[in-house]
Amino acid sequence: AQALPRCPSLTGLNLDNNSIGAEGVMYLAQALPRCPSLTVLDLSVNSIGDEGARHLAQALPRCPSLTKLDLWNNSIGDE
């Protein structure tokens, strides 16, 4: 997550199946708003859970270029 702000032209990031978890997504969510060109983010199969989804939800309004977010198979509930 620390390297992301150093990649301002990054348009896609595939982190599927990396066991990132809620804590990892918290750090990623902090970096996402500093990635102005990011349009696609794949976080499928990462055990993010509800807590991680809340971290992402707080960051997404500051990511206007993001058009595709894959959260498949992350044990996220209906909250």
Coordinates of C-alpha atoms in Angstrom, one line a residue:
A1 CA 0.0 0.0 0.0
Q2 CA 2.9 2.4 0.7
A3 CA 4.1 2.1 -3.0
L4 CA 0.7 3.0 -4.5
P5 CA 1.0 6.8 -4.2
R6 CA 4.3 6.5 -6.1
C7 CA 2.4 5.1 -9.1
P8 CA 0.1 7.9 -10.2
S9 CA -0.6 6.4 -13.7
L10 CA -1.6 3.0 -12.3
T11 CA -5.0 2.2 -13.9
G12 CA -5.6 -1.4 -12.7
L13 CA -4.6 -3.4 -9.7
N14 CA -5.3 -7.1 -9.3
L15 CA -4.7 -8.3 -5.7
D16 CA -7.0 -11.3 -5.9
N17 CA -6.3 -14.3 -3.6
N18 CA -3.7 -12.7 -1.4
S19 CA -5.1 -13.2 2.1
I20 CA -5.1 -9.4 2.6
G21 CA -7.7 -9.4 5.4
A22 CA -9.4 -6.5 7.0
E23 CA -6.1 -5.0 8.3
G24 CA -4.5 -5.0 4.9
V25 CA -7.5 -3.5 3.3
M26 CA -7.4 -0.7 5.9
Y27 CA -3.9 0.3 4.7
L28 CA -4.9 -0.1 1.1
A29 CA -8.0 2.1 1.6
Q30 CA -5.8 4.8 3.0
A31 CA -3.6 4.8 -0.2
L32 CA -6.4 4.5 -2.8
P33 CA -7.4 8.2 -2.8
R34 CA -3.8 9.0 -3.8
C35 CA -4.2 6.8 -7.0
P36 CA -6.0 9.2 -9.3
S37 CA -5.9 7.0 -12.4
L38 CA -7.0 3.8 -10.8
T39 CA -10.1 2.5 -12.6
V40 CA -10.1 -1.3 -11.8
L41 CA -9.4 -2.9 -8.5
D42 CA -9.8 -6.7 -7.9
L43 CA -9.8 -7.7 -4.3
S44 CA -11.6 -11.0 -4.7
V45 CA -10.8 -13.9 -2.4
N46 CA -9.0 -11.9 0.3
S47 CA -11.0 -12.6 3.6
I48 CA -11.8 -8.9 3.9
G49 CA -15.0 -9.4 5.8
D50 CA -17.4 -6.7 7.0
E51 CA -14.6 -4.7 8.7
G52 CA -12.5 -4.5 5.6
A53 CA -15.6 -3.5 3.5
R54 CA -16.2 -0.6 5.9
H55 CA -12.7 0.6 5.3
L56 CA -13.2 0.5 1.6
A57 CA -16.6 2.2 1.8
Q58 CA -15.0 5.2 3.5
A59 CA -12.3 5.5 0.8
L60 CA -14.4 5.0 -2.3
P61 CA -16.0 8.4 -2.4
R62 CA -12.5 9.8 -2.8
C63 CA -11.8 7.5 -5.7
P64 CA -13.8 9.1 -8.6
S65 CA -12.0 7.3 -11.4
L66 CA -12.6 3.8 -10.0
T67 CA -15.3 2.2 -12.2
K68 CA -14.8 -1.6 -11.3
L69 CA -14.3 -3.1 -7.9
D70 CA -14.4 -6.9 -7.5
L71 CA -15.1 -8.1 -3.9
W72 CA -16.2 -11.6 -4.8
N73 CA -15.8 -14.2 -2.1
N74 CA -14.7 -12.0 0.8
S75 CA -17.3 -13.0 3.5
I76 CA -18.9 -9.6 3.4
G77 CA -22.4 -9.5 4.9
D78 CA -25.5 -7.5 4.1
E79 CA -24.6 -4.5 6.3

